[in-house]
Amino acid sequence: MDDESIIWRFMDFTKFVSLLETNSLFFCRLDKLGDPFGGINPNKTLQDFEKEYYRDKILQGKMGYEK
């Protein structure tokens, strides 16, 4: 990075000072970010969806299986 880089565009001043003083990064809890899908494993979610989808179809008798 050159001397003209602007850091304050990415974090406020107090977080920057904390970073310098503690030599550590701050990470917000995922449930505080406002994104309901933040931090989820997309493969696990897809697998859960598929299981639920096919389970419902089987229970409705639409897959050719007995209940």
PDB file of C-alpha atoms in Angstrom:
ATOM      1  CA  MET A   1       0.000   0.000   0.000  1.00  0.00           C
ATOM      2  CA  ASP A   2       1.229   3.466  -0.738  1.00  0.00           C
ATOM      3  CA  ASP A   3       1.136   6.440   1.628  1.00  0.00           C
ATOM      4  CA  GLU A   4      -1.971   7.804  -0.103  1.00  0.00           C
ATOM      5  CA  SER A   5      -4.178   4.816   0.809  1.00  0.00           C
ATOM      6  CA  ILE A   6      -7.324   5.750   2.685  1.00  0.00           C
ATOM      7  CA  ILE A   7      -8.254   3.345   5.463  1.00  0.00           C
ATOM      8  CA  TRP A   8     -11.104   5.320   7.027  1.00  0.00           C
ATOM      9  CA  ARG A   9     -13.324   4.429   4.089  1.00  0.00           C
ATOM     10  CA  PHE A  10     -13.481   0.849   5.386  1.00  0.00           C
ATOM     11  CA  MET A  11     -13.722   1.351   9.137  1.00  0.00           C
ATOM     12  CA  ASP A  12     -14.371   4.172  11.550  1.00  0.00           C
ATOM     13  CA  PHE A  13     -11.546   5.796  13.462  1.00  0.00           C
ATOM     14  CA  THR A  14     -12.239   4.109  16.817  1.00  0.00           C
ATOM     15  CA  LYS A  15     -12.069   0.635  15.242  1.00  0.00           C
ATOM     16  CA  PHE A  16      -8.834   1.588  13.504  1.00  0.00           C
ATOM     17  CA  VAL A  17      -7.281   2.754  16.782  1.00  0.00           C
ATOM     18  CA  SER A  18      -8.443  -0.461  18.462  1.00  0.00           C
ATOM     19  CA  LEU A  19      -6.816  -2.467  15.670  1.00  0.00           C
ATOM     20  CA  LEU A  20      -3.509  -0.677  16.263  1.00  0.00           C
ATOM     21  CA  GLU A  21      -3.662  -0.954  20.050  1.00  0.00           C
ATOM     22  CA  THR A  22      -4.699  -4.604  20.298  1.00  0.00           C
ATOM     23  CA  ASN A  23      -3.026  -5.951  17.144  1.00  0.00           C
ATOM     24  CA  SER A  24      -6.230  -7.859  16.465  1.00  0.00           C
ATOM     25  CA  LEU A  25      -9.226  -7.640  14.173  1.00  0.00           C
ATOM     26  CA  PHE A  26     -12.820  -7.221  15.260  1.00  0.00           C
ATOM     27  CA  PHE A  27     -15.451  -9.436  13.664  1.00  0.00           C
ATOM     28  CA  CYS A  28     -19.099  -8.752  14.257  1.00  0.00           C
ATOM     29  CA  ARG A  29     -21.337 -11.667  15.233  1.00  0.00           C
ATOM     30  CA  LEU A  30     -23.060 -13.079  12.158  1.00  0.00           C
ATOM     31  CA  ASP A  31     -26.519 -12.690  13.656  1.00  0.00           C
ATOM     32  CA  LYS A  32     -25.895  -8.930  14.000  1.00  0.00           C
ATOM     33  CA  LEU A  33     -25.115  -8.311  10.308  1.00  0.00           C
ATOM     34  CA  GLY A  34     -28.729  -8.297   9.165  1.00  0.00           C
ATOM     35  CA  ASP A  35     -28.264 -10.962   6.499  1.00  0.00           C
ATOM     36  CA  PRO A  36     -30.441 -13.993   7.294  1.00  0.00           C
ATOM     37  CA  PHE A  37     -28.245 -16.205   5.104  1.00  0.00           C
ATOM     38  CA  GLY A  38     -24.901 -14.926   6.389  1.00  0.00           C
ATOM     39  CA  GLY A  39     -22.591 -17.676   7.541  1.00  0.00           C
ATOM     40  CA  ILE A  40     -24.695 -20.599   6.384  1.00  0.00           C
ATOM     41  CA  ASN A  41     -23.225 -23.472   4.446  1.00  0.00           C
ATOM     42  CA  PRO A  42     -24.975 -23.341   1.047  1.00  0.00           C
ATOM     43  CA  ASN A  43     -24.426 -27.054   0.399  1.00  0.00           C
ATOM     44  CA  LYS A  44     -26.006 -27.996   3.722  1.00  0.00           C
ATOM     45  CA  THR A  45     -28.937 -25.694   3.015  1.00  0.00           C
ATOM     46  CA  LEU A  46     -29.477 -27.220  -0.408  1.00  0.00           C
ATOM     47  CA  GLN A  47     -29.307 -30.723   1.045  1.00  0.00           C
ATOM     48  CA  ASP A  48     -31.843 -29.806   3.723  1.00  0.00           C
ATOM     49  CA  PHE A  49     -34.146 -28.304   1.098  1.00  0.00           C
ATOM     50  CA  GLU A  50     -33.919 -31.415  -1.080  1.00  0.00           C
ATOM     51  CA  LYS A  51     -34.618 -33.710   1.865  1.00  0.00           C
ATOM     52  CA  GLU A  52     -37.648 -31.673   2.903  1.00  0.00           C
ATOM     53  CA  TYR A  53     -38.916 -31.407  -0.682  1.00  0.00           C
ATOM     54  CA  TYR A  54     -38.734 -35.142  -1.343  1.00  0.00           C
ATOM     55  CA  ARG A  55     -40.054 -35.994   2.127  1.00  0.00           C
ATOM     56  CA  ASP A  56     -43.158 -33.894   1.432  1.00  0.00           C
ATOM     57  CA  LYS A  57     -43.638 -35.473  -1.994  1.00  0.00           C
ATOM     58  CA  ILE A  58     -43.382 -38.984  -0.524  1.00  0.00           C
ATOM     59  CA  LEU A  59     -45.837 -38.143   2.256  1.00  0.00           C
ATOM     60  CA  GLN A  60     -48.264 -36.686  -0.317  1.00  0.00           C
ATOM     61  CA  GLY A  61     -48.019 -39.918  -2.310  1.00  0.00           C
ATOM     62  CA  LYS A  62     -46.625 -38.135  -5.392  1.00  0.00           C
ATOM     63  CA  MET A  63     -43.404 -40.183  -5.680  1.00  0.00           C
ATOM     64  CA  GLY A  64     -44.967 -43.611  -6.221  1.00  0.00           C
ATOM     65  CA  TYR A  65     -44.158 -44.783  -2.677  1.00  0.00           C
ATOM     66  CA  GLU A  66     -46.548 -45.901  -0.004  1.00  0.00           C
ATOM     67  CA  LYS A  67     -46.916 -43.601   2.981  1.00  0.00           C
TER      68      LYS A  67
END
